[in-house]
Amino acid sequence: MTAASTPRPHQSSPGKPLAGNLAVPGDKSISHRALIFGALAVGETEVTGLLEGEDVLRTAAAMRAMGAEVERLGEGHWKVRGVGVGGFAEPADVLDMGNAGTGARLVMGLVASHPFTAVFTGDASLRRRPMGRVVEPLSRIGAAFHGRQGGRLPMAVVGSAHPLPIEYELPVASAQVKSAILLAGLNAPGITRVIEREATRDHTENLLRHFGAEVMVESTKQGGRIISLVGQPELKPSRIDVPGDPSSAAFPLVAALIVPGAEVTVTGVGINPLRIGLIDSLREMGGDISYGNIRDQGGEQVADITARHSRLKGITVPPERAPSMIDEYPILFVAAACAAGETVVRGAKELRVKESDRLAAMARALAANGVALEELEDGLILRGNGKPPKGGAAVATELDHRIAMSALVLGLAAEQGVSVDDVGMIDTSFPGFVGLMRGLGADIAPV
């Protein structure tokens, strides 16, 4: 999906109860990293369950452009023959990262500690997103950056021939920034150390260990963590089975909670403790959500998750929970719109610099569909009455896949249907979303 593609408006409407089992696409965060670590290892890495959304395919293309062999063997089944730490070559052309903010920031980290220049660009949405939060620490490592005003793409990254290990305290909780620094630190001598005041998703640390790097993680008394990486390891190829993405599973699970009579099971979903803030919040709201068949898969805990229609109540979501559910706030707002009482969300200012300003976009979408709310600088206060919102309005998705999916889920429970101006960008993270939801009985159709 690109900004120039023909829009595909759709509408969702209330109908019969949702029922059934489904598997969601592979975890997007792990899929990006699986390709990157496969490219950094010496030898051949096999990946199954890879998310084949547009964002991840852009990362695959970037790895090819820098010298790794990346081959698709079948659906979700990929092979990567890596070049080793420090072995990347200068790309012959601009790296177009599409809509992939994660891919862009992680690959910038890789380039920062290689002695060549790479130029990054992306779609209209990505070109609006500031990259300063990775530019600052990666500059300390020795890289130089030449971009548009405000640290925006297109941007040339001049990697360092003599990268330095750094110690860096994250000013804002961000797994992307942490990962960019650690990826740059792989090709620097000595120990690179990242200090985070609040623990963020740890897929990078898990995969570093999985591929044989030496990583130490120390918890602080304040609830943060100190991650130390020994640079210049030889990473060994290792099979990766990507679990289902909890951020994608969030949409059918919330739909089950708010549609009367619904019961839905999403199989094989990652339940990493640093990714399940939404599940914790929904349970506190009274959501009937249970885990089954819990198992370990490639260093990540996985389960089948079942959600049943529930009478939800408003809660105050702890601000410190934000790193573990930052991508799930839009769909949490939909659950809150159907709950009884006031739901208060603070500490979510990060949402303003996602694919869209998700706080403003969701506030507009919900208000237009009859939800009482107050927009805050760092969150929302939503006032539900325990009944379905009125619905009936059109939602501007602003090229944001999570706004589109959240609005369509809202329409399944609203008194009247909800339409969105486009569903094309959903393929960046959740290919087949509309078809899978229809398979559960959802009334979602082109307008």
XYZ file of N, CA and C in Angstrom, residues 147-401:
765
model
N 19.485 15.086 6.964
C 18.100 14.893 6.585
C 17.355 16.204 6.501
N 16.055 16.096 6.375
C 15.203 17.278 6.333
C 15.070 17.890 7.717
N 14.563 19.101 7.753
C 14.371 19.815 8.998
C 13.551 18.979 9.969
N 13.973 18.990 11.244
C 13.273 18.203 12.247
C 13.703 16.751 12.271
N 14.810 16.422 11.586
C 15.285 15.039 11.583
C 14.369 14.105 10.840
N 13.857 14.533 9.700
C 12.906 13.726 8.937
C 13.521 13.213 7.638
N 12.939 12.104 7.155
C 13.370 11.513 5.893
C 12.892 12.379 4.729
N 13.566 12.287 3.567
C 14.748 11.492 3.247
C 15.970 11.926 4.068
N 16.832 10.955 4.349
C 17.999 11.205 5.192
C 19.166 10.326 4.753
N 20.341 10.948 4.632
C 21.569 10.204 4.364
C 22.234 9.878 5.694
N 22.591 8.627 5.871
C 23.284 8.179 7.075
C 24.707 7.791 6.677
N 25.675 8.501 7.227
C 27.086 8.225 6.951
C 27.629 7.433 8.131
N 27.830 6.154 7.912
C 28.281 5.291 8.994
C 29.719 5.558 9.384
N 30.079 5.123 10.576
C 31.421 5.354 11.105
C 32.353 4.194 10.781
N 33.572 4.541 10.341
C 34.595 3.518 10.119
C 35.174 3.035 11.441
N 35.015 3.840 12.490
C 35.552 3.487 13.812
C 34.472 3.735 14.862
N 33.417 2.914 14.868
C 32.308 3.129 15.798
C 32.737 2.961 17.251
N 32.130 3.771 18.106
C 32.465 3.762 19.522
C 31.342 3.116 20.329
N 31.692 2.302 21.313
C 30.648 1.824 22.227
C 30.218 2.984 23.119
N 28.932 3.068 23.422
C 28.438 4.167 24.248
C 27.599 3.634 25.398
N 27.401 4.494 26.392
C 26.410 4.256 27.430
C 25.347 5.331 27.255
N 24.093 4.918 27.139
C 23.050 5.874 26.799
C 21.793 5.591 27.607
N 21.292 6.631 28.264
C 20.031 6.502 28.988
C 18.907 7.035 28.103
N 17.927 6.193 27.836
C 16.823 6.588 26.965
C 15.993 7.687 27.624
N 15.812 8.839 26.964
C 14.966 9.889 27.534
C 13.485 9.520 27.495
N 13.088 8.687 26.524
C 11.718 8.214 26.382
C 11.765 6.702 26.198
N 10.869 5.978 26.849
C 10.835 4.524 26.696
C 10.572 4.171 25.233
N 11.509 3.505 24.578
C 11.358 3.154 23.164
C 12.200 1.935 22.842
N 11.526 0.838 22.513
C 12.246 -0.372 22.113
C 12.972 -0.159 20.790
N 12.423 0.698 19.916
C 13.076 0.955 18.635
C 14.423 1.642 18.829
N 14.456 2.659 19.697
C 15.712 3.378 19.935
C 16.716 2.458 20.618
N 16.264 1.734 21.634
C 17.146 0.781 22.314
C 17.741 -0.200 21.310
N 16.899 -0.739 20.440
C 17.361 -1.739 19.477
C 18.333 -1.148 18.465
N 18.067 0.090 18.017
C 18.976 0.738 17.072
C 20.371 0.886 17.677
N 20.423 1.260 18.954
C 21.719 1.419 19.629
C 22.422 0.074 19.765
N 21.690 -0.957 20.172
C 22.302 -2.274 20.337
C 22.783 -2.835 18.999
N 22.016 -2.621 17.928
C 22.443 -3.100 16.613
C 23.692 -2.375 16.152
N 23.776 -1.071 16.422
C 25.001 -0.335 16.096
C 26.164 -0.841 16.947
N 25.878 -1.127 18.220
C 26.921 -1.584 19.135
C 27.489 -2.944 18.794
N 26.757 -3.735 18.002
C 27.292 -5.037 17.592
C 28.617 -4.899 16.868
N 28.771 -3.838 16.093
C 29.991 -3.677 15.289
C 30.980 -2.714 15.925
N 30.788 -2.398 17.206
C 31.718 -1.537 17.935
C 32.497 -2.381 18.949
N 33.778 -2.082 19.175
C 34.544 -2.828 20.179
C 34.077 -2.454 21.584
N 34.230 -3.377 22.525
C 33.874 -3.055 23.904
C 32.398 -3.257 24.192
N 31.926 -2.614 25.248
C 30.566 -2.841 25.745
C 29.690 -1.627 25.470
N 28.592 -1.858 24.788
C 27.562 -0.843 24.585
C 26.479 -1.061 25.623
N 26.083 0.033 26.277
C 25.145 -0.099 27.393
C 23.970 0.858 27.193
N 22.750 0.322 27.340
C 21.527 1.129 27.249
C 20.796 1.053 28.579
N 20.433 2.229 29.102
C 19.708 2.315 30.372
C 18.288 2.782 30.067
N 17.302 2.000 30.477
C 15.915 2.395 30.273
C 15.215 2.505 31.620
N 14.522 3.644 31.814
C 13.839 3.885 33.093
C 12.625 2.985 33.236
N 11.990 2.654 32.115
C 10.859 1.722 32.105
C 11.194 0.602 31.125
N 10.966 -0.630 31.533
C 11.298 -1.767 30.670
C 10.448 -1.736 29.404
N 11.095 -1.880 28.235
C 10.394 -1.954 26.956
C 10.546 -3.362 26.386
N 9.768 -3.660 25.341
C 9.783 -5.005 24.763
C 11.221 -5.454 24.491
N 11.515 -6.696 24.797
C 12.895 -7.179 24.820
C 13.196 -8.201 23.729
N 12.515 -8.107 22.583
C 12.761 -9.066 21.508
C 14.200 -8.986 21.000
N 14.777 -7.799 20.953
C 16.156 -7.674 20.472
C 17.112 -8.412 21.395
N 16.954 -8.221 22.706
C 17.823 -8.919 23.650
C 17.661 -10.433 23.532
N 16.414 -10.898 23.407
C 16.164 -12.338 23.286
C 16.827 -12.915 22.038
N 16.723 -12.191 20.917
C 17.313 -12.697 19.674
C 18.836 -12.583 19.683
N 19.376 -11.556 20.321
C 20.837 -11.478 20.455
C 21.363 -12.739 21.149
N 20.703 -13.137 22.242
C 21.124 -14.360 22.943
C 20.916 -15.589 22.052
N 19.776 -15.607 21.358
C 19.418 -16.740 20.497
C 20.487 -16.971 19.430
N 21.127 -15.890 18.980
C 22.151 -15.987 17.943
C 23.571 -16.029 18.505
N 23.708 -16.035 19.832
C 25.014 -16.269 20.430
C 25.758 -15.053 20.924
N 25.129 -13.872 20.954
C 25.798 -12.689 21.484
C 25.783 -12.723 23.008
N 26.700 -11.972 23.606
C 26.781 -11.881 25.058
C 26.033 -10.622 25.509
N 24.883 -10.834 26.175
C 24.025 -9.736 26.617
C 23.727 -9.910 28.100
N 23.919 -8.832 28.856
C 23.594 -8.847 30.281
C 22.453 -7.858 30.529
N 21.450 -8.292 31.282
C 20.316 -7.430 31.617
C 20.192 -7.361 33.133
N 20.232 -6.128 33.644
C 20.158 -5.898 35.085
C 18.930 -5.032 35.382
N 18.107 -5.467 36.316
C 16.930 -4.696 36.707
C 17.321 -3.640 37.731
N 16.696 -2.466 37.635
C 16.960 -1.396 38.597
C 15.857 -1.353 39.639
N 16.134 -0.702 40.779
C 15.150 -0.601 41.849
C 13.918 0.185 41.414
N 14.100 1.072 40.431
C 13.003 1.919 39.959
C 12.126 1.241 38.908
N 12.424 -0.012 38.559
C 11.619 -0.733 37.582
C 12.161 -0.675 36.174
N 13.316 -0.069 36.009
C 13.946 -0.015 34.696
C 14.940 -1.142 34.505
N 15.731 -1.033 33.450
C 16.707 -2.091 33.159
C 17.968 -1.477 32.556
N 19.081 -2.159 32.755
C 20.351 -1.793 32.128
C 20.765 -2.968 31.246
N 20.889 -2.711 29.950
C 21.246 -3.762 28.991
C 22.661 -3.518 28.509
N 23.526 -4.514 28.674
C 24.922 -4.401 28.265
C 25.222 -5.448 27.204
N 25.827 -5.001 26.106
C 26.139 -5.881 24.975
C 27.634 -5.855 24.691
N 28.240 -7.038 24.621
C 29.650 -7.141 24.245
C 29.743 -7.124 22.723
N 30.472 -6.150 22.195
C 30.520 -5.933 20.761
C 31.367 -6.933 19.993
N 31.167 -6.925 18.673
C 31.918 -7.713 17.693
C 31.882 -9.229 17.947
N 30.681 -9.768 18.243
C 30.567 -11.229 18.360
C 30.462 -11.859 16.974
N 30.648 -13.165 16.917
C 30.314 -13.886 15.687
C 28.945 -14.532 15.930
N 27.933 -14.013 15.262
C 26.586 -14.543 15.451
C 26.405 -15.811 14.626
N 25.790 -16.806 15.246
C 25.601 -18.097 14.587
C 24.155 -18.213 14.099
N 23.947 -18.725 12.894
C 22.581 -18.849 12.386
C 21.745 -19.737 13.296
N 20.474 -19.373 13.442
C 19.605 -20.109 14.352
C 18.166 -20.004 13.861
N 17.464 -21.107 13.822
C 16.087 -21.122 13.344
C 15.191 -20.242 14.219
N 14.260 -19.538 13.588
C 13.316 -18.693 14.318
C 11.897 -19.061 13.897
N 11.064 -19.416 14.872
C 9.631 -19.636 14.644
C 8.901 -18.427 15.221
N 8.429 -17.547 14.360
C 7.829 -16.289 14.797
C 6.426 -16.547 15.359
N 6.167 -16.134 16.604
C 4.807 -16.329 17.158
C 3.829 -15.328 16.563
N 2.531 -15.590 16.760
C 1.506 -14.653 16.314
C 1.647 -13.315 17.024
N 1.318 -12.247 16.334
C 1.537 -10.896 16.842
C 0.443 -10.510 17.838
N 0.797 -10.223 19.099
C -0.231 -9.807 20.066
C -0.898 -8.494 19.674
N -0.186 -7.626 18.939
C -0.796 -6.364 18.500
C -1.881 -6.615 17.463
N -1.725 -7.654 16.644
C -2.767 -8.019 15.681
C -3.892 -8.781 16.364
N -3.530 -9.682 17.289
C -4.549 -10.448 18.015
C -5.488 -9.538 18.783
N -5.022 -8.343 19.144
C -5.824 -7.416 19.934
C -7.157 -7.088 19.269
N -7.191 -7.018 17.942
C -8.408 -6.589 17.257
C -9.525 -7.635 17.329
N -9.299 -8.904 16.959
C -10.372 -9.882 17.133
C -10.718 -10.137 18.597
N -9.737 -10.015 19.507
C -10.033 -10.246 20.925
C -10.950 -9.158 21.478
N -10.661 -7.894 21.174
C -11.537 -6.816 21.645
C -12.899 -6.918 20.969
N -12.918 -7.281 19.693
C -14.203 -7.461 19.008
C -15.057 -8.496 19.747
N -14.424 -9.587 20.198
C -15.174 -10.619 20.934
C -15.718 -10.076 22.247
N -14.957 -9.219 22.920
C -15.402 -8.682 24.202
C -16.615 -7.768 24.066
N -16.724 -7.047 22.931
C -17.758 -6.011 22.833
C -18.962 -6.412 21.975
N -18.875 -7.536 21.256
C -20.013 -7.995 20.446
C -20.808 -9.025 21.250
N -22.087 -8.772 21.524
C -22.884 -9.696 22.346
C -22.856 -11.121 21.807
N -22.639 -12.069 22.734
C -22.667 -13.487 22.383
C -21.403 -14.023 21.754
N -20.381 -13.186 21.614
C -19.169 -13.597 20.890
C -18.239 -14.445 21.750
N -17.509 -15.346 21.097
C -16.411 -16.100 21.706
C -15.409 -16.424 20.615
N -14.184 -15.936 20.777
C -13.153 -16.069 19.752
C -11.860 -16.546 20.399
N -11.164 -17.473 19.732
C -9.845 -17.928 20.172
C -8.821 -17.589 19.102
N -7.750 -16.930 19.518
C -6.638 -16.627 18.616
C -5.485 -17.546 19.015
N -5.023 -18.369 18.086
C -4.039 -19.402 18.406
C -2.604 -18.916 18.189
N -1.709 -19.447 19.031
C -0.273 -19.247 18.824
C 0.206 -17.823 18.943
N -0.302 -17.087 19.930
C 0.050 -15.669 20.098
C 1.183 -15.524 21.114
N 2.138 -14.641 20.826
C 3.192 -14.352 21.782
C 2.637 -13.652 23.018
N 3.034 -14.131 24.201
C 2.577 -13.506 25.454
C 3.779 -13.056 26.280
N 4.793 -12.535 25.595
C 5.942 -11.929 26.270
C 5.421 -10.952 27.334
N 5.898 -11.052 28.591
C 5.377 -10.186 29.657
C 5.475 -8.696 29.350
N 6.395 -8.314 28.465
C 6.554 -6.900 28.120
C 5.687 -6.490 26.930
N 4.758 -7.375 26.511
C 3.864 -7.070 25.387
C 2.383 -7.220 25.734
N 2.048 -7.547 26.970
C 0.646 -7.901 27.265
C -0.053 -6.878 28.155
N 0.380 -5.616 28.070
C -0.296 -4.575 28.837
C -1.766 -4.455 28.488
N -2.109 -4.670 27.214
C -3.513 -4.599 26.812
C -4.324 -5.696 27.488
N -3.808 -6.924 27.499
C -4.529 -8.038 28.130
C -4.755 -7.726 29.612
N -3.715 -7.220 30.280
C -3.857 -6.857 31.700
C -4.950 -5.813 31.874
N -4.965 -4.816 31.001
C -5.951 -3.732 31.112
C -7.366 -4.241 30.856
N -7.525 -5.061 29.817
C -8.850 -5.591 29.493
C -9.384 -6.480 30.616
N -8.506 -7.255 31.232
C -8.945 -8.085 32.359
C -9.386 -7.214 33.534
N -8.655 -6.123 33.788
C -9.045 -5.207 34.861
C -10.402 -4.565 34.567
N -10.732 -4.409 33.270
C -12.022 -3.848 32.876
C -13.151 -4.869 32.990
N -12.798 -6.106 33.326
C -13.808 -7.157 33.448
C -13.865 -8.083 32.254
N -12.900 -7.969 31.372
C -12.876 -8.808 30.188
C -12.594 -10.266 30.512
N -13.382 -11.156 29.916
C -13.212 -12.599 30.106
C -12.198 -13.085 29.073
N -10.937 -13.135 29.483
C -9.836 -13.530 28.593
C -9.028 -14.611 29.284
N -8.791 -15.714 28.582
C -8.048 -16.825 29.188
C -6.983 -17.345 28.228
N -5.924 -17.938 28.810
C -4.833 -18.542 28.043
C -4.988 -20.062 28.070
N -4.642 -20.690 26.966
C -4.584 -22.140 26.895
C -3.359 -22.573 26.111
N -2.930 -23.804 26.318
C -1.815 -24.384 25.561
C -0.582 -23.485 25.592
N -0.180 -23.064 26.785
C 1.005 -22.204 26.933
C 2.254 -23.016 26.641
N 3.132 -22.477 25.805
C 4.372 -23.178 25.463
C 5.469 -22.184 25.096
N 6.691 -22.706 24.965
C 7.834 -21.870 24.581
C 8.116 -22.080 23.100
N 8.388 -20.983 22.399
C 8.630 -21.068 20.960
C 9.752 -20.102 20.594
N 10.943 -20.648 20.370
C 12.076 -19.822 19.950
C 12.438 -18.734 20.946
N 12.371 -19.058 22.245
C 12.739 -18.079 23.260
C 11.616 -17.140 23.659
N 10.420 -17.314 23.078
C 9.270 -16.482 23.426
C 8.133 -17.378 23.924
N 7.397 -16.910 24.935
C 6.251 -17.661 25.440
C 5.039 -17.414 24.537
N 4.317 -18.490 24.244
C 3.201 -18.454 23.296
C 1.994 -19.139 23.932
N 0.778 -18.670 23.560
C -0.445 -19.302 24.077
C -1.578 -19.125 23.077
N -2.633 -19.910 23.262
C -3.898 -19.680 22.565
C -4.739 -18.806 23.495
N -5.263 -17.700 22.984
C -5.988 -16.728 23.815
C -7.463 -16.723 23.415
N -8.330 -16.910 24.406
C -9.776 -16.904 24.166
C -10.408 -15.700 24.860
N -11.272 -14.985 24.114
C -12.013 -13.853 24.671
C -13.502 -14.089 24.448
N -14.312 -13.759 25.467
C -15.762 -13.913 25.405
C -16.432 -12.584 25.716
N -17.616 -12.371 25.139
C -18.329 -11.113 25.383
C -18.437 -10.847 26.883
N -18.147 -9.590 27.265
C -18.098 -9.235 28.684
C -18.705 -7.855 28.910
N -19.202 -7.652 30.120
C -19.643 -6.315 30.528
C -18.414 -5.578 31.066
N -17.908 -4.648 30.285
C -16.679 -3.949 30.646
C -16.989 -2.726 31.493
N -16.026 -2.391 32.368
C -16.159 -1.181 33.189
C -14.916 -0.314 32.979
N -15.072 0.972 33.183
C -13.964 1.904 33.013
C -12.902 1.721 34.088
N -11.647 1.982 33.734
C -10.529 1.890 34.676
C -9.573 3.049 34.422
N -8.638 3.245 35.325
C -7.498 4.128 35.090
C -6.310 3.245 34.721
N -5.805 3.408 33.499
C -4.689 2.588 33.029
C -3.386 3.178 33.577
N -2.573 2.405 34.302
C -1.337 2.952 34.859
C -0.419 3.492 33.746
N 0.065 4.731 33.867
C 0.931 5.294 32.824
C 2.172 4.449 32.551
N 2.682 3.779 33.586
C 3.894 2.970 33.409
C 3.650 1.730 32.562
N 2.386 1.452 32.251
C 2.063 0.312 31.403
C 2.267 0.646 29.915
N 2.446 1.903 29.591
C 2.496 2.333 28.186
C 3.481 1.550 27.324
N 4.732 1.305 27.770
C 5.655 0.592 26.878
C 5.185 -0.803 26.484
N 4.371 -1.442 27.322
C 3.941 -2.810 27.035
C 2.660 -2.867 26.217
N 2.117 -1.695 25.825
C 0.876 -1.709 25.050
C 0.758 -0.485 24.142
N 1.878 0.113 23.786
C 1.817 1.385 23.062
C 1.055 1.253 21.744
N 1.202 0.138 21.039
C 0.507 -0.032 19.765
C -0.960 -0.427 19.937
N -1.339 -0.831 21.147
C -2.683 -1.332 21.371
C -3.639 -0.274 21.930
N -3.156 0.931 22.191
C -4.054 1.953 22.736
C -5.264 2.238 21.841
N -5.099 2.343 20.515
C -6.305 2.637 19.716
C -7.436 1.638 19.919
N -7.108 0.345 19.987
C -8.175 -0.641 20.165
C -8.652 -0.680 21.628
N -7.772 -0.323 22.579
C -8.227 -0.173 23.965
C -9.276 0.936 24.053
N -9.080 2.025 23.301
C -10.052 3.121 23.316
C -11.424 2.637 22.831
N -11.424 1.706 21.874
C -12.689 1.146 21.393
C -13.365 0.351 22.508
N -12.591 -0.459 23.224
C -13.162 -1.209 24.353
C -13.720 -0.250 25.390
N -12.982 0.829 25.676
C -13.414 1.800 26.675
C -14.700 2.506 26.244
N -14.858 2.719 24.928
C -16.064 3.365 24.412
C -17.308 2.525 24.675
N -17.137 1.210 24.843
C -18.256 0.298 25.075
C -18.401 -0.077 26.552
N -17.526 0.476 27.398
C -17.535 0.130 28.816
C -18.449 1.073 29.597
N -18.767 0.680 30.818
C -19.560 1.519 31.719
C -18.613 2.313 32.611
N -18.709 3.637 32.536
C -17.868 4.469 33.392
C -16.701 5.082 32.662
N -15.843 5.706 33.421
C -14.745 6.513 32.878
C -13.453 5.709 32.788
N -12.841 5.731 31.613
C -11.516 5.134 31.420
C -10.524 6.267 31.199
N -9.481 6.284 32.022
C -8.472 7.344 31.960
C -7.158 6.746 31.477
N -6.638 7.316 30.407
C -5.346 6.892 29.853
C -4.410 8.090 29.878
N -3.298 7.949 30.591
C -2.260 8.983 30.621
C -0.920 8.328 30.282
N 0.086 9.146 29.998
C 1.421 8.619 29.729
C 1.584 8.027 28.342
N 0.681 8.421 27.421
C 0.710 7.839 26.068
C 1.056 8.876 25.007
N 1.890 9.848 25.351
C 2.242 10.913 24.409
C 2.938 10.374 23.159
N 3.585 9.216 23.311
C 4.261 8.569 22.176
C 3.314 8.346 21.000
N 2.013 8.218 21.285
C 1.039 7.980 20.216
C 0.977 9.144 19.219
N 1.439 10.298 19.616
C 1.358 11.452 18.713
C 2.390 11.406 17.599
N 3.382 10.517 17.690
C 4.415 10.433 16.643
C 4.454 9.033 16.022
N 3.295 8.367 15.975
C 3.193 7.094 15.274
C 2.859 7.355 13.802
N 2.301 6.347 13.090
C 1.960 6.543 11.686
C 1.073 7.761 11.472
N 0.260 8.071 12.490
C -0.494 9.317 12.540
C -0.392 9.803 13.983
N -0.992 10.956 14.280
C -1.171 11.350 15.678
C -2.358 10.519 16.173
N -2.054 9.364 16.751
C -3.113 8.414 17.072
C -4.049 8.913 18.172
N -3.577 9.746 19.071
C -4.482 10.299 20.070
C -5.523 11.184 19.406
N -5.061 12.097 18.558
C -5.993 13.011 17.892
C -6.900 12.262 16.921
N -6.328 11.322 16.167
C -7.117 10.583 15.169
C -8.203 9.754 15.833
N -7.858 9.062 16.929
C -8.865 8.238 17.607
C -9.892 9.111 18.329
N -9.460 10.252 18.870
C -10.422 11.154 19.512
C -11.450 11.633 18.498
N -11.002 11.998 17.304
C -11.934 12.442 16.264
C -12.859 11.309 15.837
N -12.283 10.111 15.635
C -13.079 8.975 15.174
C -14.156 8.595 16.183
N -13.788 8.536 17.449
C -14.738 8.119 18.479
C -15.798 9.191 18.724
N -15.373 10.451 18.781
C -16.334 11.531 19.012
C -17.368 11.584 17.885
N -16.905 11.404 16.644
C -17.830 11.431 15.505
C -18.859 10.312 15.591
N -18.503 9.232 16.301
C -19.410 8.086 16.424
C -20.131 8.046 17.770
N -20.211 9.217 18.416
C -21.056 9.351 19.588
C -20.437 9.019 20.919
N -19.099 8.934 20.998
C -18.429 8.596 22.251
C -18.052 9.884 22.974
N -18.412 9.991 24.235
C -18.039 11.144 25.052
C -16.590 10.976 25.511
N -15.778 11.992 25.271
C -14.363 11.879 25.618
C -13.739 13.249 25.796
N -12.550 13.229 26.383
C -11.733 14.432 26.526
C -10.320 14.084 26.081
N -9.776 14.874 25.169
C -8.422 14.634 24.697
C -7.425 15.372 25.584
N -6.419 14.659 26.064
C -5.361 15.220 26.890
C -4.080 15.279 26.080
N -3.092 15.992 26.589
C -1.811 16.070 25.885
C -1.182 14.691 25.753
N -1.359 13.839 26.771
C -0.701 12.536 26.781
C -1.679 11.380 26.897
N -2.941 11.599 26.507
C -3.889 10.495 26.611
C -5.316 10.924 26.320
N -6.248 10.100 26.754
C -7.675 10.377 26.579
C -8.417 10.003 27.858
N -9.524 10.687 28.100
C -10.501 10.264 29.100
C -11.769 9.913 28.329
N -12.197 8.660 28.427
C -13.382 8.194 27.692
C -14.494 7.884 28.674
N -15.702 8.345 28.348
C -16.833 8.172 29.259
C -17.899 7.319 28.570
N -17.892 6.034 28.902
C -18.867 5.117 28.329
C -20.065 4.951 29.237
N -21.163 4.483 28.669
C -22.363 4.240 29.480
C -22.743 2.763 29.497
N -21.814 1.924 29.061
C -22.076 0.488 29.060
C -22.947 0.013 27.918
N -23.288 0.929 27.025
C -24.115 0.588 25.867
C -23.310 0.805 24.586
N -23.743 0.207 23.480
C -23.009 0.422 22.224
C -23.025 1.904 21.836
N -21.895 2.430 21.368
C -21.887 3.800 20.855
C -22.836 3.933 19.656
N -23.205 5.161 19.348
C -24.160 5.391 18.270
C -23.627 4.938 16.916
N -22.346 5.257 16.605
C -21.789 4.905 15.295
C -22.359 5.766 14.190
N -22.269 5.264 12.968
C -22.865 5.938 11.826
C -21.979 6.916 11.099
N -20.753 7.150 11.583
C -19.891 8.164 10.970
C -18.782 7.525 10.139
N -18.208 8.340 9.265
C -17.055 7.932 8.470
C -15.777 8.345 9.203
N -14.767 7.480 9.167
C -13.507 7.738 9.868
C -12.394 7.947 8.851
N -11.637 9.023 9.026
C -10.440 9.265 8.220
C -9.286 8.496 8.856
N -8.733 7.523 8.138
C -7.709 6.655 8.714
C -6.320 7.283 8.726
N -6.091 8.314 7.929
C -4.813 9.027 7.907
C -3.634 8.093 7.604
N -3.850 7.144 6.684
C -2.815 6.181 6.270
C -2.310 5.327 7.433
N -3.145 5.166 8.472
C -2.716 4.449 9.675
C -3.524 3.156 9.818
N -2.828 2.034 9.739
C -3.470 0.712 9.782
C -4.223 0.472 11.082
